[in-house]
JSON list of C-alpha atoms in Angstrom, two decimals:
[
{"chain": "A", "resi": 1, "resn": "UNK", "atom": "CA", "xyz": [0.00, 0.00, 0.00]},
{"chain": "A", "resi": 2, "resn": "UNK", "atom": "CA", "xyz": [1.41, 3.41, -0.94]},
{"chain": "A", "resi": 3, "resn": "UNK", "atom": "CA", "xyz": [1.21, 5.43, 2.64]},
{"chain": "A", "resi": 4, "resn": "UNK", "atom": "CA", "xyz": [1.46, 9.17, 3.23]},
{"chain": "A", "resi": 5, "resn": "UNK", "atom": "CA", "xyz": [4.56, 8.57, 5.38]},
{"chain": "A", "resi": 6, "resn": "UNK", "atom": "CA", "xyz": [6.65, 6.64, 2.48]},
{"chain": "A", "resi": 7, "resn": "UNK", "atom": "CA", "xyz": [6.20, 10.77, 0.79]},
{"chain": "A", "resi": 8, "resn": "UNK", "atom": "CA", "xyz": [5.41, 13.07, 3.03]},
{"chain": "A", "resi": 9, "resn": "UNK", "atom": "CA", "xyz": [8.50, 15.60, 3.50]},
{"chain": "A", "resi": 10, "resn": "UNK", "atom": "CA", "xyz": [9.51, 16.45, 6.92]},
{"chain": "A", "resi": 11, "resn": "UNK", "atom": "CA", "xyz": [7.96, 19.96, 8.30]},
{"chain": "A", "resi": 12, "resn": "UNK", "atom": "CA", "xyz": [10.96, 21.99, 7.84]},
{"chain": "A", "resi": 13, "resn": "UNK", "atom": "CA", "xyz": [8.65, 25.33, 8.44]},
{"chain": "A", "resi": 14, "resn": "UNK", "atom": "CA", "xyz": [5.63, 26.42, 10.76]},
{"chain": "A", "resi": 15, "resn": "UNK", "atom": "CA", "xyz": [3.43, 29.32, 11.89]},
{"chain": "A", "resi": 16, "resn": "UNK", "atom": "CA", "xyz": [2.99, 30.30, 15.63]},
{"chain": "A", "resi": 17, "resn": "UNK", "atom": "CA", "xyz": [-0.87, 31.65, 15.74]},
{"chain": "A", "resi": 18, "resn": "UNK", "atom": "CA", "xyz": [0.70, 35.21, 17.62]},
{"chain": "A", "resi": 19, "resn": "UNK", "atom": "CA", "xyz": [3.33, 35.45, 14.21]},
{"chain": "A", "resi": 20, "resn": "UNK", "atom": "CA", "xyz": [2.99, 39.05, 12.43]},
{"chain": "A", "resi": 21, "resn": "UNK", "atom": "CA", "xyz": [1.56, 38.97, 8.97]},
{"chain": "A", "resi": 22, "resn": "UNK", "atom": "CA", "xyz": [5.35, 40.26, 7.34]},
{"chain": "A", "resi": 23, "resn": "UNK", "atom": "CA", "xyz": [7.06, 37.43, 9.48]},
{"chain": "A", "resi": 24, "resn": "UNK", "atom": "CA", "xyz": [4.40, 34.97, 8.72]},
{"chain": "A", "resi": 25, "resn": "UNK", "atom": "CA", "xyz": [5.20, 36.22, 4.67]},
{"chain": "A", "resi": 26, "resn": "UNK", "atom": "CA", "xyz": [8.77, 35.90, 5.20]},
{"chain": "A", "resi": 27, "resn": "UNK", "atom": "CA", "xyz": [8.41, 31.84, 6.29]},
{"chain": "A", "resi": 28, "resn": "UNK", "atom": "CA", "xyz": [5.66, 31.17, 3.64]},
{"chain": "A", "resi": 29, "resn": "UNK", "atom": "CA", "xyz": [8.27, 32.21, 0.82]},
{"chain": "A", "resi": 30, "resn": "UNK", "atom": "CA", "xyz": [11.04, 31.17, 2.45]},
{"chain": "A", "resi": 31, "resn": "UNK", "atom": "CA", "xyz": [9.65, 27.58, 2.52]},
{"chain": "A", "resi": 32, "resn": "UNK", "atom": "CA", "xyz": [8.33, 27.46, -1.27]},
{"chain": "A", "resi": 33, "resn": "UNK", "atom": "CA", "xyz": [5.51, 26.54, -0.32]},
{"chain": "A", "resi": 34, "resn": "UNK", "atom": "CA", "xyz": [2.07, 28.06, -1.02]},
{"chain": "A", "resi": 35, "resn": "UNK", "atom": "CA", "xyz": [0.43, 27.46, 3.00]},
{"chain": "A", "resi": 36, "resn": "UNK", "atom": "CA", "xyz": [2.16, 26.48, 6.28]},
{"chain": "A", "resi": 37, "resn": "UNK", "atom": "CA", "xyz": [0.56, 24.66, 9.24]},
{"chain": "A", "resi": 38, "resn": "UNK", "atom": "CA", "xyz": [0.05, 26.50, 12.75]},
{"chain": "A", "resi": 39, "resn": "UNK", "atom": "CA", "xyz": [1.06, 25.00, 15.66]},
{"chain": "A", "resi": 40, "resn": "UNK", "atom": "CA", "xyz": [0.85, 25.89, 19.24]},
{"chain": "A", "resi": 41, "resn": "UNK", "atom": "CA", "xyz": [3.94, 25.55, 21.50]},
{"chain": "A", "resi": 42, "resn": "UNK", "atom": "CA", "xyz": [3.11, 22.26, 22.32]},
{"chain": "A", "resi": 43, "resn": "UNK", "atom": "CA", "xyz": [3.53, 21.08, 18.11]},
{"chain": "A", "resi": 44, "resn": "UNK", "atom": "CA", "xyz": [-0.01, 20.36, 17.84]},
{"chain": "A", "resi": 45, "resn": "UNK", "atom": "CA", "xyz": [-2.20, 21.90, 14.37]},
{"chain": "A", "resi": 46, "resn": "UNK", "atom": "CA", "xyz": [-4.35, 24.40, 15.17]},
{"chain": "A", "resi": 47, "resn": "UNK", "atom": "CA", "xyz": [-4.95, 26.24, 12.27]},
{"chain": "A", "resi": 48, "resn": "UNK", "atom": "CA", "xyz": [-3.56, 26.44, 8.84]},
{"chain": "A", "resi": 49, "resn": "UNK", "atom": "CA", "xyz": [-2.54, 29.65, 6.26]},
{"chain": "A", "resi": 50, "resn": "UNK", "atom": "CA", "xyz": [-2.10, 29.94, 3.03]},
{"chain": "A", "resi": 51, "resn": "UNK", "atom": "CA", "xyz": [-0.99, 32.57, 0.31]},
{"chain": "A", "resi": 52, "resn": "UNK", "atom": "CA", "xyz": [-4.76, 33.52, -0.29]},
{"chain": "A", "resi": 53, "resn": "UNK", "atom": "CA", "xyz": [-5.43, 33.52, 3.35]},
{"chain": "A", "resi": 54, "resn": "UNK", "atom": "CA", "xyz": [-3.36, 36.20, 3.70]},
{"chain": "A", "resi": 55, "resn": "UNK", "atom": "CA", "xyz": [-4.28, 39.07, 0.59]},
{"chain": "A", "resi": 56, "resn": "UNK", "atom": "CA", "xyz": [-6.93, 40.56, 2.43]},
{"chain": "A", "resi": 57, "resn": "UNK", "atom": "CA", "xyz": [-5.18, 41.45, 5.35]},
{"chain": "A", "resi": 58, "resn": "UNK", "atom": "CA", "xyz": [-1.88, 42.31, 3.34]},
{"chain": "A", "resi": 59, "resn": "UNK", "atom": "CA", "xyz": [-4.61, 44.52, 0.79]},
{"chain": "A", "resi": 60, "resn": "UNK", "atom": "CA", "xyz": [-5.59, 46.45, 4.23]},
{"chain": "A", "resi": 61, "resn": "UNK", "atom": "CA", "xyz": [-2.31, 46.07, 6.25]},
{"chain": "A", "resi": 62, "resn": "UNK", "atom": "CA", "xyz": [-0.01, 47.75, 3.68]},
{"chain": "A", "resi": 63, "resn": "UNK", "atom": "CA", "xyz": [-2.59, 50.57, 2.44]},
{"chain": "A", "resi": 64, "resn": "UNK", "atom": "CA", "xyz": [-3.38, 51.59, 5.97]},
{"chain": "A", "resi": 65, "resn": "UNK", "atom": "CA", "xyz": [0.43, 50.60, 7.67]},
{"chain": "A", "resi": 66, "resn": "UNK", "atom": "CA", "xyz": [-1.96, 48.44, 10.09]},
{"chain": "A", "resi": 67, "resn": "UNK", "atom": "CA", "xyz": [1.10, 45.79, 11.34]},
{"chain": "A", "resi": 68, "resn": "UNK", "atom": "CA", "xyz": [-1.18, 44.38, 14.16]},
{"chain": "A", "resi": 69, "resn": "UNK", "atom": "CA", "xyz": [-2.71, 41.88, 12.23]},
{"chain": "A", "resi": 70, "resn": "UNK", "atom": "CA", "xyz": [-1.73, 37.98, 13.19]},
{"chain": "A", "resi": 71, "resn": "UNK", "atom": "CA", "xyz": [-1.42, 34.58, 11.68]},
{"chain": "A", "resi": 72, "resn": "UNK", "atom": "CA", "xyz": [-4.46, 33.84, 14.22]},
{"chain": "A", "resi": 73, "resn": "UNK", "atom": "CA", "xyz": [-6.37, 36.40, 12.76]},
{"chain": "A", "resi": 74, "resn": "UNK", "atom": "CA", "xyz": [-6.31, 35.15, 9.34]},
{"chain": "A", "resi": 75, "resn": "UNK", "atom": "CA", "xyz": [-5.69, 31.12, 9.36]},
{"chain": "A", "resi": 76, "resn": "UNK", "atom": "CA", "xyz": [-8.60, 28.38, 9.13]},
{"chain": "A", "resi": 77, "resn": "UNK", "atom": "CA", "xyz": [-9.11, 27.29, 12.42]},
{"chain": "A", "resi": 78, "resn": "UNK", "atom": "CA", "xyz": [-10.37, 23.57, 10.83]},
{"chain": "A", "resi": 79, "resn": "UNK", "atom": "CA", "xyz": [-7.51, 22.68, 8.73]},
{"chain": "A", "resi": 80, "resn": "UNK", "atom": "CA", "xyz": [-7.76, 19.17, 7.01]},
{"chain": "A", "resi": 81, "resn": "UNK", "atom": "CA", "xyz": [-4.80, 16.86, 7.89]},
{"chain": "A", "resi": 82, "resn": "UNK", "atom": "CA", "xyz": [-4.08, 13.05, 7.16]},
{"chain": "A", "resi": 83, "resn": "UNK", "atom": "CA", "xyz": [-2.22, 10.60, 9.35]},
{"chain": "A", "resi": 84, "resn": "UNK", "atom": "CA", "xyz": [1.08, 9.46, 8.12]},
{"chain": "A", "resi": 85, "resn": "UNK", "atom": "CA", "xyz": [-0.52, 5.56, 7.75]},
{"chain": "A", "resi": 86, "resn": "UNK", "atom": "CA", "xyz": [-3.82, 6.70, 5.14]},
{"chain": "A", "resi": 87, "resn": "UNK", "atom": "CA", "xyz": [-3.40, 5.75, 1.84]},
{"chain": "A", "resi": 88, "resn": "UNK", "atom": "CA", "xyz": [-2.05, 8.00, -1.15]},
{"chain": "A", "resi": 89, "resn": "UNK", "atom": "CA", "xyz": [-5.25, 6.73, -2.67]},
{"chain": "A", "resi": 90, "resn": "UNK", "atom": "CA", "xyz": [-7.51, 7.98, -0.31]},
{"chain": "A", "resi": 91, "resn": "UNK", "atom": "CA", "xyz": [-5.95, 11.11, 0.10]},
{"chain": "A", "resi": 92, "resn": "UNK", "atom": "CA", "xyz": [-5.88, 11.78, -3.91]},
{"chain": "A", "resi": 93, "resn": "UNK", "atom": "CA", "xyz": [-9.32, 11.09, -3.54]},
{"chain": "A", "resi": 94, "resn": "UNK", "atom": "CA", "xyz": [-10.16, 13.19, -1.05]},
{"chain": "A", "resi": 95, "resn": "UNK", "atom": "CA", "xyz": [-8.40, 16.15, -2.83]},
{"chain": "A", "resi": 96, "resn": "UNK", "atom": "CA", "xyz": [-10.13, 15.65, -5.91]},
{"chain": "A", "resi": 97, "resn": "UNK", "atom": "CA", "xyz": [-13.13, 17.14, -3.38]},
{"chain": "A", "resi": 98, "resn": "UNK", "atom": "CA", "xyz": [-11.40, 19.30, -1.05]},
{"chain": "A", "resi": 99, "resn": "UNK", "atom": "CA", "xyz": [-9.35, 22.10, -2.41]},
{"chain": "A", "resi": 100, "resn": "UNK", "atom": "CA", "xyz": [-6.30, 22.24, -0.11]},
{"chain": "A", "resi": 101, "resn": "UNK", "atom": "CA", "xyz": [-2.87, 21.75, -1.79]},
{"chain": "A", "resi": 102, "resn": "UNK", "atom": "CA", "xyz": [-0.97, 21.05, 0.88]},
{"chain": "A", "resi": 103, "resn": "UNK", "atom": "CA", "xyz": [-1.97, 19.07, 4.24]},
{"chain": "A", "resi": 104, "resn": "UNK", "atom": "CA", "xyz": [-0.65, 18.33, 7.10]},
{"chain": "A", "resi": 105, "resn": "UNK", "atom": "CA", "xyz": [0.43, 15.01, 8.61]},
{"chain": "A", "resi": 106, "resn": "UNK", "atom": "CA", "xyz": [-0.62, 14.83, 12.00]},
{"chain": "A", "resi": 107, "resn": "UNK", "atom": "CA", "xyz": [0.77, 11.55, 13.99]},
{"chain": "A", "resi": 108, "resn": "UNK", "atom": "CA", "xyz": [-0.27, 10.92, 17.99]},
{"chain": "A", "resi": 109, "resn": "UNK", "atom": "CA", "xyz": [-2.27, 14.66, 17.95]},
{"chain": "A", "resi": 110, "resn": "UNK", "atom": "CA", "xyz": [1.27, 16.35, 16.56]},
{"chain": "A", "resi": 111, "resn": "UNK", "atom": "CA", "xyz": [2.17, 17.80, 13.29]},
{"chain": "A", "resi": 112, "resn": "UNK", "atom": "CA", "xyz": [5.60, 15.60, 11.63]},
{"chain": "A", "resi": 113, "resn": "UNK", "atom": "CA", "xyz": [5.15, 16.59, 8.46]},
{"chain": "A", "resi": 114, "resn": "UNK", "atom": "CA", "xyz": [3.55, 17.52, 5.02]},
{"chain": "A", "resi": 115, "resn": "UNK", "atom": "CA", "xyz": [2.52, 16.60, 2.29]},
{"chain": "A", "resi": 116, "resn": "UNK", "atom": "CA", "xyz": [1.32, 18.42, -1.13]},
{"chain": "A", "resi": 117, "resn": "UNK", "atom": "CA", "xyz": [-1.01, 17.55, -3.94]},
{"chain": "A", "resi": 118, "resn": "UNK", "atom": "CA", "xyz": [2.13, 17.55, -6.04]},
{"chain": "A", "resi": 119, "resn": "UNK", "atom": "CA", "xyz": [4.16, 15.08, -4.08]},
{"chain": "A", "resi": 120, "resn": "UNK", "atom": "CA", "xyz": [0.48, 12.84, -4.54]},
{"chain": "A", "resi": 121, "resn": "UNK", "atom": "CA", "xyz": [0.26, 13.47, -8.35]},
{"chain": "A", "resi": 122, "resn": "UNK", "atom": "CA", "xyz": [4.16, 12.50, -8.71]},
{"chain": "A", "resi": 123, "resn": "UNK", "atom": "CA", "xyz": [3.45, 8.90, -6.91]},
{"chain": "A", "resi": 124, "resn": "UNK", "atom": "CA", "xyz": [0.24, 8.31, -9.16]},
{"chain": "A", "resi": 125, "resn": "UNK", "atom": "CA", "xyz": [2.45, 9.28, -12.07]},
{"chain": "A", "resi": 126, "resn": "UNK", "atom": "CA", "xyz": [4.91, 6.85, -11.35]},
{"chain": "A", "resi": 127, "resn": "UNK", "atom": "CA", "xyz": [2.16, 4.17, -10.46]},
{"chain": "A", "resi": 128, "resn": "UNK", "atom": "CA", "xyz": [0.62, 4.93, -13.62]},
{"chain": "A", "resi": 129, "resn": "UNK", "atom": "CA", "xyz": [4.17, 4.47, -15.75]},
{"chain": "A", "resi": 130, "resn": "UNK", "atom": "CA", "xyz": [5.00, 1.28, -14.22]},
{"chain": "A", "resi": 131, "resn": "UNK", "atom": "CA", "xyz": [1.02, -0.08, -15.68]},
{"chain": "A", "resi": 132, "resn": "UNK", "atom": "CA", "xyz": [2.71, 0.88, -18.74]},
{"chain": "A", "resi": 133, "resn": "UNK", "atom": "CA", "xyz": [5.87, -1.59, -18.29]},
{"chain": "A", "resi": 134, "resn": "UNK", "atom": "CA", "xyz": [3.74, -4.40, -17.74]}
]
């Protein structure tokens, strides 16, 4: 069975829910990615922000130099996330519903890792290539 853990990458960057909106910026490009988990001190998801979370506040912060706003104020506070034991399958299907690109992988209530609908496509690809060697 292809599992989320076999391709999941390792969370290399997070948001802290009391993170600025330029600092939380600075860690979303700095990571290439286009949304970062948020985790409390304790490592556990409790929210999650992406690029498009964050042009609103960014439209009103940098028109009306309002730096006050915070990752809490802005993130989904019921981010998706899949365990690092699901199924590649079931989590491709559940993204051809759900529109999140990237999702967290939460193991024993704490965030290890990530894992993007790009890293899923790549492993169907090559599933779908070796049906073609056969």
């Amino acid at each position: 069975m292809l599992q989320v853990r076999d391709h999941m990458s390792r969370l290399s960057h997070s948001l802290s829910p009391q993170q600025g909106l330029a600092a939380a910026l600075d860690s979303l490009h700095a990571s290439g990615l286009s949304g970062l988990p948020v985790l409390n001190d304790q490592h556990q998801l409790v929210g999650f922000l992406s690029e498009q979370d964050c042009i609103p506040s960014l439209l009103t912060g940098s028109y009306h130099c309002d730096t006050r706003t915070q990752v809490q104020d802005m993130m989904s506070k019921t981010p998706l996330s899949i365990g690092p034991d699901e199924s590649i399958l079931d989590l491709a299907r559940q993204m051809t519903g759900a529109k999140p690109r990237i999702y967290p992988v939460v193991e024993q209530g704490k965030v290890i890792g990530i894992i993007s609908r790009r890293q899923v496509m790549q492993v169907l690809n090559q599933q779908l290539k070796g049906c073609q060697q056969t």
